mmCIF file of C-alpha atoms in Angstrom:
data_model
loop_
_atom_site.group_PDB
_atom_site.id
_atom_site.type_symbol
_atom_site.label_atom_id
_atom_site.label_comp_id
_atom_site.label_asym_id
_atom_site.label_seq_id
_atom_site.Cartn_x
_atom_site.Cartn_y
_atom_site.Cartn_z
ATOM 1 C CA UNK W 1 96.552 112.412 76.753
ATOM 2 C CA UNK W 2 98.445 109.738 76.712
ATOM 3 C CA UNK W 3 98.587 105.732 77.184
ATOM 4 C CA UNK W 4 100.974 103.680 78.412
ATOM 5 C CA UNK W 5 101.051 99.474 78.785
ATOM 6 C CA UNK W 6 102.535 97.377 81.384
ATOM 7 C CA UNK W 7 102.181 93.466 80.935
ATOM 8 C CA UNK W 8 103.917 90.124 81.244
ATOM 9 C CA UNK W 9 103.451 86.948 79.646
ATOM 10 C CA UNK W 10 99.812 86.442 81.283
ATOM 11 C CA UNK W 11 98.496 89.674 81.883
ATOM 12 C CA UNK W 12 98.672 93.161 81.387
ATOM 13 C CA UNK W 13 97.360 96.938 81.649
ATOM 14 C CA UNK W 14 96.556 99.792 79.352
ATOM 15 C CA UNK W 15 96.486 103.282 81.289
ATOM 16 C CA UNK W 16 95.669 106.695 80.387
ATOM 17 C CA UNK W 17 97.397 109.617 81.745
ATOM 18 C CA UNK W 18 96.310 113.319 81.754
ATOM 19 C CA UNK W 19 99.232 114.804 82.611
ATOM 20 C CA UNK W 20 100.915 113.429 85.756
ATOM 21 C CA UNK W 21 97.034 112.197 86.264
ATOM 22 C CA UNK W 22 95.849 108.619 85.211
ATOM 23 C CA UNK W 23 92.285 108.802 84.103
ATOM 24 C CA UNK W 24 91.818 105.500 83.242
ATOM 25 C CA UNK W 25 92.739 101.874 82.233
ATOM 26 C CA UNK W 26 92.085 98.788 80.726
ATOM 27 C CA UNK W 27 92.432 94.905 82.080
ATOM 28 C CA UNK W 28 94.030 92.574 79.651
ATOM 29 C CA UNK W 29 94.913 89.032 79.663
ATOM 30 C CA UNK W 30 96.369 86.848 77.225
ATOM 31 C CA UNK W 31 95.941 82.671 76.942
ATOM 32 C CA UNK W 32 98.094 81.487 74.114
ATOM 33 C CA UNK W 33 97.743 84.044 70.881
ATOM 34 C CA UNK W 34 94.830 85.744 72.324
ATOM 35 C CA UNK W 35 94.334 89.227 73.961
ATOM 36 C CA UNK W 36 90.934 89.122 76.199
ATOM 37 C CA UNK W 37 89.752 92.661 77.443
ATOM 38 C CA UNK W 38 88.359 92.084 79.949
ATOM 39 C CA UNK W 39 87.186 95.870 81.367
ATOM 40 C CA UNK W 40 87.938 99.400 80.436
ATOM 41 C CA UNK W 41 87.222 101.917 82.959
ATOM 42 C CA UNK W 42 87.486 105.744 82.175
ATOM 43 C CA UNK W 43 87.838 107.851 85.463
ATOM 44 C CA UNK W 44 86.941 111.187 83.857
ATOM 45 C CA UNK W 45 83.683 110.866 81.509
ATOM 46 C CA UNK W 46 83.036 112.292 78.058
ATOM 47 C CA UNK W 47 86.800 112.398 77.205
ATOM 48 C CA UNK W 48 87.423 109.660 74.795
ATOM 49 C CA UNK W 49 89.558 107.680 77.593
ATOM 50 C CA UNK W 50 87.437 104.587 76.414
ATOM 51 C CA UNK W 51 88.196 104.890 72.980
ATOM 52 C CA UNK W 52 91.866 105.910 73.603
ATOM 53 C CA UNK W 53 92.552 102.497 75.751
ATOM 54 C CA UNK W 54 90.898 100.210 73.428
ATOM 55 C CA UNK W 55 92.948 102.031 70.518
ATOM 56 C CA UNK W 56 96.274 101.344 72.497
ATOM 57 C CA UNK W 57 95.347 97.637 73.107
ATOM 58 C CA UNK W 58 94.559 97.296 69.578
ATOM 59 C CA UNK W 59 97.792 98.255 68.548
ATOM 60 C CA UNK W 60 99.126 96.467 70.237
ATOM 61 C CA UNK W 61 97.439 92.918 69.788
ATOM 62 C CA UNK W 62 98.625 93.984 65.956
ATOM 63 C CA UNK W 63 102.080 94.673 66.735
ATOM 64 C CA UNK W 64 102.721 91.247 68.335
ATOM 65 C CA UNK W 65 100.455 89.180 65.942
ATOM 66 C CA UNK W 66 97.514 88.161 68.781
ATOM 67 C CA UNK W 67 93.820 87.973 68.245
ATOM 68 C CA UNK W 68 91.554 89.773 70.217
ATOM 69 C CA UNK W 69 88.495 88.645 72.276
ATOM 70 C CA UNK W 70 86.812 91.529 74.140
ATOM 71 C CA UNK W 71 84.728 90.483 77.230
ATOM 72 C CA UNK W 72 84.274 93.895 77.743
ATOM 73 C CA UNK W 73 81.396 95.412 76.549
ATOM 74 C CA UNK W 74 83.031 98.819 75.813
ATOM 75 C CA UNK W 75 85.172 97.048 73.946
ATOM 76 C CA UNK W 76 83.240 94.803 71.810
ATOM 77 C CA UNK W 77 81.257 97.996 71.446
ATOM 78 C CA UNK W 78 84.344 99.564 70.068
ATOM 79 C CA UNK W 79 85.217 96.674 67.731
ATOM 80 C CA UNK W 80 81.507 97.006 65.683
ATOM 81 C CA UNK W 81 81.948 100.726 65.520
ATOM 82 C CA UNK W 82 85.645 100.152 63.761
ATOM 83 C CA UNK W 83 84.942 97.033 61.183
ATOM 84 C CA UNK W 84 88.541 97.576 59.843
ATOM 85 C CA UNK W 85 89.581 95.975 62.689
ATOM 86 C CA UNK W 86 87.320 92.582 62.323
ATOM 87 C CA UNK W 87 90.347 90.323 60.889
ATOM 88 C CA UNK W 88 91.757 90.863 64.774
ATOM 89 C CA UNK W 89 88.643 89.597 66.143
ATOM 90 C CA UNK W 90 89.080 86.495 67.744
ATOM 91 C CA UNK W 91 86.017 83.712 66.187
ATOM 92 C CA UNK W 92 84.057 84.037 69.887
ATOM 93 C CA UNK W 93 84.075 87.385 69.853
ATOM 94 C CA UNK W 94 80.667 88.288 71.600
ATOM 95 C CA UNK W 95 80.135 85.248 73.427
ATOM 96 C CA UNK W 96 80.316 86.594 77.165
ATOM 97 C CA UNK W 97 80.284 89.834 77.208
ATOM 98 C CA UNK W 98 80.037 91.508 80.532
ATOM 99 C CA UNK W 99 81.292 94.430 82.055
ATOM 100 C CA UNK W 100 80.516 98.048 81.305
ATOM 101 C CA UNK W 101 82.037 101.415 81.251
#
């Protein structure tokens, strides 16, 4: 499997390919130096398509130096399961979670 992001200065996508098959994404915006998730959605279940898009968007809130407030629950989820990552964490992370997997 793989991932692949598309995004602009506002918005942007994480999506998961099987093959020539997507099997999922992930909704991103930004506003200023922050990276809100705002849903993950995994089209085949029990795969680790969650996991992989969060991963992806991770990296990439590293590689350009943003902080990271997930709104998704899946996400936030994600974040507490991987407490390396906690320095990313934007200081309202949790407030507002909503949407699930």
């Amino acid at each position: 499997m793989e991932t692949k992001i598309v995004a602009d200065n506002t918005k942007g996508q994480v999506l998961a390919y099987d093959g020539e098959e997507q099997v999922g994404l992930l909704d991103f915006t930004f506003k200023g130096q922050v990276m809100f998730i705002n849903h993950t959605e995994a089209f085949k279940k029990g795969m680790g398509i969650g996991a992989l898009l969060v991963e992806a968007a991770n990296e990439y809130a590293i590689n350009h130096k943003l902080k990271v407030l997930p709104i998704c629950s899946y996400a936030f989820t994600w974040y507490q399961r991987h407490p390396q990552y906690k320095d990313i964490l934007d200081e309202h992370a949790g407030e507002g979670v909503s949407c699930q997997l």
